[in-house]
mmCIF file of C-alpha atoms and ligand atoms in Angstrom:
data_model
loop_
_atom_site.group_PDB
_atom_site.id
_atom_site.type_symbol
_atom_site.label_atom_id
_atom_site.label_comp_id
_atom_site.label_asym_id
_atom_site.label_seq_id
_atom_site.Cartn_x
_atom_site.Cartn_y
_atom_site.Cartn_z
ATOM 1 C CA MET A 1 0.000 0.000 0.000
ATOM 2 C CA ARG A 2 1.300 3.398 -0.995
ATOM 3 C CA ILE A 3 -0.009 6.606 0.574
ATOM 4 C CA ASP A 4 1.012 10.010 -0.771
ATOM 5 C CA VAL A 5 0.129 13.033 1.345
ATOM 6 C CA VAL A 6 -0.125 16.549 -0.077
ATOM 7 C CA THR A 7 0.607 18.885 2.820
ATOM 8 C CA LEU A 8 2.269 22.172 3.733
ATOM 9 C CA PHE A 9 3.952 20.238 6.561
ATOM 10 C CA PRO A 10 5.582 17.212 4.916
ATOM 11 C CA GLU A 11 7.986 16.675 7.810
ATOM 12 C CA PHE A 12 5.084 16.229 10.220
ATOM 13 C CA VAL A 13 3.599 13.465 8.098
ATOM 14 C CA ARG A 14 6.958 11.741 7.557
ATOM 15 C CA GLN A 15 7.667 11.825 11.286
ATOM 16 C CA CYS A 16 4.253 10.411 12.148
ATOM 17 C CA ALA A 17 4.912 7.454 9.878
ATOM 18 C CA GLY A 18 8.154 6.668 11.698
ATOM 19 C CA PHE A 19 6.942 5.234 14.999
ATOM 20 C CA GLY A 20 5.640 1.969 16.421
ATOM 21 C CA VAL A 21 3.503 -0.353 14.321
ATOM 22 C CA ILE A 22 3.456 2.062 11.370
ATOM 23 C CA GLY A 23 7.207 2.676 11.492
ATOM 24 C CA ARG A 24 7.791 -1.095 11.414
ATOM 25 C CA ALA A 25 5.296 -1.562 8.572
ATOM 26 C CA VAL A 26 7.218 1.065 6.577
ATOM 27 C CA GLU A 27 10.577 -0.602 7.405
ATOM 28 C CA ARG A 28 9.258 -3.973 6.270
ATOM 29 C CA GLY A 29 7.953 -2.515 3.006
ATOM 30 C CA LEU A 30 4.290 -3.203 3.830
ATOM 31 C CA LEU A 31 3.503 0.499 3.643
ATOM 32 C CA GLU A 32 5.069 3.389 1.736
ATOM 33 C CA VAL A 33 4.322 6.968 2.849
ATOM 34 C CA GLU A 34 5.504 10.006 0.912
ATOM 35 C CA ALA A 35 4.696 13.679 1.403
ATOM 36 C CA TRP A 36 4.407 16.460 -1.175
ATOM 37 C CA ASN A 37 4.570 20.157 -0.387
ATOM 38 C CA PRO A 38 2.417 22.416 -2.605
ATOM 39 C CA ARG A 39 4.853 25.225 -1.818
ATOM 40 C CA ASP A 40 7.430 23.422 -3.978
ATOM 41 C CA TYR A 41 5.028 23.878 -6.905
ATOM 42 C CA ALA A 42 4.079 27.503 -6.190
ATOM 43 C CA GLU A 43 5.220 30.339 -8.446
ATOM 44 C CA GLY A 44 6.970 33.635 -7.751
ATOM 45 C CA GLY A 45 9.645 34.650 -5.282
ATOM 46 C CA TYR A 46 7.314 34.240 -2.324
ATOM 47 C CA ARG A 47 6.012 30.832 -3.446
ATOM 48 C CA ARG A 48 2.523 31.812 -2.434
ATOM 49 C CA VAL A 49 0.118 28.978 -1.727
ATOM 50 C CA ASP A 50 -2.859 30.988 -0.458
ATOM 51 C CA ASP A 51 -4.881 34.133 -0.993
ATOM 52 C CA SER A 52 -7.774 35.967 0.657
ATOM 53 C CA ALA A 53 -11.273 34.571 0.175
ATOM 54 C CA CYS A 54 -13.399 35.914 -2.659
ATOM 55 C CA GLY A 55 -16.303 37.753 -1.081
ATOM 56 C CA GLY A 56 -14.203 38.800 1.885
ATOM 57 C CA GLY A 57 -14.106 37.452 5.403
ATOM 58 C CA PRO A 58 -11.297 36.308 7.658
ATOM 59 C CA GLY A 59 -8.694 33.730 6.790
ATOM 60 C CA MET A 60 -6.873 32.598 3.699
ATOM 61 C CA VAL A 61 -7.801 29.975 1.126
ATOM 62 C CA LEU A 62 -5.324 27.598 -0.526
ATOM 63 C CA LEU A 63 -4.814 28.283 -4.243
ATOM 64 C CA ILE A 64 -5.766 25.785 -6.939
ATOM 65 C CA GLU A 65 -2.528 25.594 -8.936
ATOM 66 C CA PRO A 66 0.082 24.623 -6.302
ATOM 67 C CA LEU A 67 -2.254 21.912 -4.999
ATOM 68 C CA ARG A 68 -3.056 20.668 -8.477
ATOM 69 C CA LYS A 69 0.631 20.397 -9.389
ATOM 70 C CA ALA A 70 1.518 18.681 -6.115
ATOM 71 C CA LEU A 71 -1.305 16.170 -6.710
ATOM 72 C CA ALA A 72 -0.039 15.529 -10.240
ATOM 73 C CA ALA A 73 3.506 14.975 -8.957
ATOM 74 C CA ALA A 74 2.240 12.579 -6.295
ATOM 75 C CA ARG A 75 0.214 10.650 -8.875
ATOM 76 C CA GLN A 76 3.221 10.220 -11.163
ATOM 77 C CA ALA A 77 5.914 9.500 -8.628
ATOM 78 C CA ALA A 78 4.855 6.142 -7.258
ATOM 79 C CA THR A 79 7.002 3.721 -9.213
ATOM 80 C CA GLY A 80 5.626 0.212 -9.073
ATOM 81 C CA HIS A 81 2.141 1.626 -8.858
ATOM 82 C CA VAL A 82 1.905 2.970 -12.411
ATOM 83 C CA GLY A 83 -1.569 2.513 -13.833
ATOM 84 C CA GLN A 84 -3.113 1.849 -10.452
ATOM 85 C CA PRO A 85 -5.900 4.261 -9.601
ATOM 86 C CA ALA A 86 -4.983 6.695 -6.830
ATOM 87 C CA PRO A 87 -8.167 8.114 -5.327
ATOM 88 C CA VAL A 88 -7.711 11.553 -3.785
ATOM 89 C CA ILE A 89 -9.101 11.850 -0.259
ATOM 90 C CA PHE A 90 -9.496 15.347 1.165
ATOM 91 C CA LEU A 91 -9.440 15.560 4.975
ATOM 92 C CA SER A 92 -11.899 18.164 6.189
ATOM 93 C CA PRO A 93 -14.500 18.635 8.916
ATOM 94 C CA GLN A 94 -17.141 18.790 6.145
ATOM 95 C CA GLY A 95 -16.369 15.244 5.038
ATOM 96 C CA THR A 96 -18.198 11.999 5.731
ATOM 97 C CA ARG A 97 -17.310 10.729 9.200
ATOM 98 C CA LEU A 98 -14.553 8.094 9.115
ATOM 99 C CA THR A 99 -15.534 4.669 10.461
ATOM 100 C CA GLN A 100 -13.643 1.414 10.949
ATOM 101 C CA ASP A 101 -15.666 -0.059 8.060
ATOM 102 C CA ARG A 102 -14.395 2.639 5.706
ATOM 103 C CA VAL A 103 -10.854 2.213 7.087
ATOM 104 C CA ARG A 104 -11.062 -1.502 6.275
ATOM 105 C CA GLN A 105 -12.206 -0.809 2.716
ATOM 106 C CA LEU A 106 -9.474 1.785 2.154
ATOM 107 C CA ALA A 107 -6.843 -0.557 3.620
ATOM 108 C CA SER A 108 -7.419 -2.978 0.742
ATOM 109 C CA LEU A 109 -6.581 -0.396 -1.964
ATOM 110 C CA PRO A 110 -3.106 -0.439 -3.541
ATOM 111 C CA ARG A 111 -2.654 3.314 -3.148
ATOM 112 C CA MET A 112 -4.281 6.641 -2.362
ATOM 113 C CA ILE A 113 -3.464 10.335 -2.096
ATOM 114 C CA LEU A 114 -4.429 12.300 1.003
ATOM 115 C CA LEU A 115 -4.965 16.035 0.629
ATOM 116 C CA CYS A 116 -4.586 18.263 3.699
ATOM 117 C CA GLY A 117 -6.191 21.675 3.939
ATOM 118 C CA ARG A 118 -4.978 24.619 6.037
ATOM 119 C CA TYR A 119 -6.290 28.063 6.867
ATOM 120 C CA GLU A 120 -9.975 28.550 5.983
ATOM 121 C CA GLY A 121 -9.935 25.774 3.423
ATOM 122 C CA ILE A 122 -9.040 25.132 -0.182
ATOM 123 C CA ASP A 123 -10.576 26.540 -3.340
ATOM 124 C CA GLU A 124 -13.818 24.613 -3.884
ATOM 125 C CA ARG A 125 -13.098 24.185 -7.604
ATOM 126 C CA LEU A 126 -10.065 22.060 -6.775
ATOM 127 C CA VAL A 127 -12.239 19.920 -4.489
ATOM 128 C CA GLN A 128 -14.797 19.457 -7.264
ATOM 129 C CA HIS A 129 -12.276 18.557 -9.965
ATOM 130 C CA GLU A 130 -9.609 16.598 -8.122
ATOM 131 C CA VAL A 131 -11.133 15.068 -5.003
ATOM 132 C CA ASP A 132 -12.830 11.668 -4.980
ATOM 133 C CA GLU A 133 -13.850 11.572 -1.356
ATOM 134 C CA GLU A 134 -13.986 14.000 1.576
ATOM 135 C CA LEU A 135 -13.449 12.483 5.037
ATOM 136 C CA SER A 136 -13.676 13.902 8.552
ATOM 137 C CA ILE A 137 -12.199 12.214 11.606
ATOM 138 C CA GLY A 138 -14.798 13.718 13.946
ATOM 139 C CA ASP A 139 -17.088 16.603 14.713
ATOM 140 C CA TYR A 140 -14.447 19.087 15.799
ATOM 141 C CA VAL A 141 -12.187 21.441 13.884
ATOM 142 C CA LEU A 142 -8.433 20.976 13.628
ATOM 143 C CA SER A 143 -6.129 23.695 12.351
ATOM 144 C CA GLY A 144 -5.296 21.549 9.349
ATOM 145 C CA GLY A 145 -5.767 18.131 7.795
ATOM 146 C CA GLU A 146 -2.335 16.773 8.793
ATOM 147 C CA LEU A 147 -3.384 15.191 12.071
ATOM 148 C CA ALA A 148 -6.400 13.678 10.330
ATOM 149 C CA ALA A 149 -4.137 12.325 7.569
ATOM 150 C CA ALA A 150 -1.842 10.849 10.225
ATOM 151 C CA VAL A 151 -4.871 9.195 11.836
ATOM 152 C CA LEU A 152 -5.852 7.673 8.512
ATOM 153 C CA VAL A 153 -2.296 6.485 7.756
ATOM 154 C CA ASP A 154 -2.189 4.814 11.170
ATOM 155 C CA ALA A 155 -5.624 3.195 10.970
ATOM 156 C CA ILE A 156 -4.958 1.909 7.437
ATOM 157 C CA GLY A 157 -1.309 1.016 7.995
ATOM 158 C CA ARG A 158 -1.935 -1.241 10.983
ATOM 159 C CA LEU A 159 -4.382 -3.293 8.894
ATOM 160 C CA GLN A 160 -1.785 -4.126 6.239
ATOM 161 C CA GLU A 161 -1.120 -7.830 6.312
ATOM 162 C CA GLY A 162 1.813 -8.568 8.622
ATOM 163 C CA ALA A 163 1.803 -5.122 10.299
ATOM 164 C CA LEU A 164 0.408 -6.339 13.608
ATOM 165 C CA GLY A 165 2.384 -8.934 15.534
ATOM 166 C CA ASP A 166 -0.612 -11.043 16.400
ATOM 167 C CA ALA A 167 -2.964 -11.443 13.457
ATOM 168 C CA GLN A 168 -5.850 -11.805 15.857
ATOM 169 C CA SER A 169 -5.419 -8.403 17.433
ATOM 170 C CA ALA A 170 -7.021 -6.583 14.483
ATOM 171 C CA GLN A 171 -9.977 -8.965 14.634
ATOM 172 C CA GLN A 172 -10.433 -8.207 18.312
ATOM 173 C CA ASP A 173 -10.320 -4.428 17.876
ATOM 174 C CA SER A 174 -13.181 -2.236 18.897
ATOM 175 C CA PHE A 175 -15.602 -1.849 15.949
ATOM 176 C CA SER A 176 -14.200 -4.868 14.084
ATOM 177 C CA ASP A 177 -17.584 -6.549 14.575
ATOM 178 C CA GLY A 178 -19.563 -3.383 15.276
ATOM 179 C CA LEU A 179 -18.961 -3.570 19.049
ATOM 180 C CA LEU A 180 -16.527 -1.912 21.447
ATOM 181 C CA ASP A 181 -13.611 -4.018 22.658
ATOM 182 C CA CYS A 182 -13.769 -5.820 26.021
ATOM 183 C CA PRO A 183 -11.508 -4.758 28.940
ATOM 184 C CA HIS A 184 -8.014 -6.263 29.190
ATOM 185 C CA TYR A 185 -5.894 -7.154 32.238
ATOM 186 C CA THR A 186 -2.371 -8.309 32.982
ATOM 187 C CA ARG A 187 -0.295 -9.199 36.054
ATOM 188 C CA PRO A 188 -0.298 -8.740 38.990
ATOM 189 C CA VAL A 189 -3.621 -10.537 39.434
ATOM 190 C CA SER A 190 -4.109 -8.810 42.765
ATOM 191 C CA HIS A 191 -3.336 -5.095 43.125
ATOM 192 C CA GLU A 192 -4.491 -2.227 45.332
ATOM 193 C CA PHE A 193 -6.597 -1.083 42.314
ATOM 194 C CA GLY A 194 -8.467 -4.401 42.334
ATOM 195 C CA LYS A 195 -8.349 -8.016 41.198
ATOM 196 C CA VAL A 196 -8.284 -9.505 37.712
ATOM 197 C CA PRO A 197 -11.740 -11.056 37.044
ATOM 198 C CA ALA A 198 -11.524 -14.698 38.155
ATOM 199 C CA VAL A 199 -12.853 -16.125 34.886
ATOM 200 C CA LEU A 200 -9.751 -14.837 33.055
ATOM 201 C CA LEU A 201 -7.578 -16.993 35.331
ATOM 202 C CA SER A 202 -9.781 -20.079 35.040
ATOM 203 C CA GLY A 203 -8.158 -21.559 31.935
ATOM 204 C CA ASP A 204 -11.668 -22.271 30.642
ATOM 205 C CA HIS A 205 -11.421 -20.762 27.157
ATOM 206 C CA ALA A 206 -15.113 -21.101 26.343
ATOM 207 C CA ALA A 207 -16.009 -19.259 29.556
ATOM 208 C CA ILE A 208 -13.381 -16.593 28.811
ATOM 209 C CA ASP A 209 -14.735 -16.043 25.260
ATOM 210 C CA ARG A 210 -18.247 -15.802 26.665
ATOM 211 C CA TRP A 211 -17.189 -13.263 29.309
ATOM 212 C CA ARG A 212 -15.340 -11.157 26.746
ATOM 213 C CA ARG A 213 -18.301 -11.167 24.397
ATOM 214 C CA MET A 214 -20.576 -10.155 27.264
ATOM 215 C CA GLN A 215 -18.248 -7.271 28.199
ATOM 216 C CA SER A 216 -18.104 -6.099 24.571
ATOM 217 C CA LEU A 217 -21.878 -6.123 24.315
ATOM 218 C CA GLY A 218 -22.286 -4.501 27.712
ATOM 219 C CA ARG A 219 -19.751 -1.750 27.144
ATOM 220 C CA THR A 220 -21.293 -0.932 23.801
ATOM 221 C CA TRP A 221 -24.721 -0.777 25.452
ATOM 222 C CA LEU A 222 -23.419 1.483 28.228
ATOM 223 C CA ARG A 223 -21.204 3.781 26.196
ATOM 224 C CA ARG A 224 -22.385 3.718 22.581
ATOM 225 C CA PRO A 225 -25.956 2.392 22.558
ATOM 226 C CA GLU A 226 -26.531 3.773 19.054
ATOM 227 C CA LEU A 227 -24.075 1.162 17.717
ATOM 228 C CA LEU A 228 -26.301 -1.625 19.030
ATOM 229 C CA GLY A 229 -29.295 0.057 17.406
ATOM 230 C CA ASN A 230 -27.692 -0.621 14.000
ATOM 231 C CA MET A 231 -27.204 -4.361 14.696
ATOM 232 C CA THR A 232 -29.378 -7.414 14.963
ATOM 233 C CA LEU A 233 -28.163 -9.494 17.886
ATOM 234 C CA GLY A 234 -28.412 -13.279 17.804
ATOM 235 C CA GLN A 235 -30.067 -15.127 20.688
ATOM 236 C CA ASP A 236 -26.777 -15.897 22.454
ATOM 237 C CA ASP A 237 -25.762 -12.234 22.320
ATOM 238 C CA GLN A 238 -29.167 -11.134 23.593
ATOM 239 C CA ARG A 239 -28.825 -13.477 26.566
ATOM 240 C CA LEU A 240 -25.305 -12.257 27.318
ATOM 241 C CA LEU A 241 -26.426 -8.643 27.173
ATOM 242 C CA GLU A 242 -29.362 -9.347 29.504
ATOM 243 C CA GLU A 243 -26.943 -10.986 31.930
ATOM 244 C CA PHE A 244 -24.652 -7.953 31.752
ATOM 245 C CA LYS A 245 -27.582 -5.599 32.331
ATOM 246 C CA ARG A 246 -28.635 -7.542 35.426
ATOM 247 C CA GLU A 247 -25.084 -7.379 36.803
ATOM 248 C CA HIS A 248 -24.662 -3.659 36.043
ATOM 249 C CA LYS A 249 -28.006 -2.199 37.033
ATOM 250 C CA GLY A 250 -26.500 0.604 39.151
ATOM 251 C CA GLN A 251 -23.950 1.590 36.538
ATOM 252 C CA ALA A 252 -26.573 1.655 33.793
ATOM 253 C CA HIS A 253 -28.765 3.922 35.879
ATOM 254 C CA GLU A 254 -25.883 6.387 36.391
ATOM 255 C CA GLN A 255 -25.393 6.556 32.610
ATOM 256 C CA GLY A 256 -29.033 7.381 31.983
ATOM 257 C CA HIS A 257 -30.233 3.949 30.814
HETATM 258 N N1 ADE B 312 -9.323 19.255 9.130
HETATM 259 C C1 ADE B 312 -9.748 20.080 10.093
HETATM 260 N N2 ADE B 312 -10.582 19.465 10.929
HETATM 261 C C2 ADE B 312 -10.714 18.187 10.476
HETATM 262 C C3 ADE B 312 -11.454 17.057 10.902
HETATM 263 N N3 ADE B 312 -12.253 17.092 11.965
HETATM 264 N N4 ADE B 312 -11.344 15.925 10.185
HETATM 265 C C4 ADE B 312 -10.566 15.875 9.098
HETATM 266 N N5 ADE B 312 -9.854 16.910 8.645
HETATM 267 C C5 ADE B 312 -9.910 18.055 9.327
#
């Protein structure tokens, strides 16, 4: 998977791709991340990339031409990916909200180009002519798309085959089956903050799976009930959730259930 990022802060994006799971995926050649600065394609002594908004108002808007040229350079540069479509994804708070489902779909593409905005935004004509998809990472406003692009690189990168040490850990993620993840514990089994739930020490793998599923269902019900509203639970899941509800009556009441 190759990801090209068009950004006024290429160093930020390169640095973000250098740590942890993503850094290792890059080292192992599972993921390639390159950054392109529109300023390198801007004209004139000042290499201007922005101008005031037509119609007035505060803030500056990124110009069409430097972005267009940077996108063209990114499209052409990926050797080994010639002829492969490179959808352009613009990160903006006006985009469709990113979900794990969309991350999974994007992770299976051979390449993509991420476009980061700054200031008040980018000229809408560039969005209309060059952008295939507009994505937001949440209902809040960042000062630019770089952090959002880094989020996307991370979420997509960790799903590349071989990126995670234990292949199962992606399957057990929150949202991988529409539910939040269950809680996790490690040693010591007894600590001043409390004990590890006994079932996890029982060695009974069926009971452990059942407990984890119940916690996933219960946490989703407590914290993100709207996720359950979009699912049809099987009978076993319904029973587990009822059991969880019985055990957590007080907690549920506190959370307004
Ligand atoms: N750029 C600024 N805010 C953003 C957000 N919430 N998501 C994606 N890109 C952004």
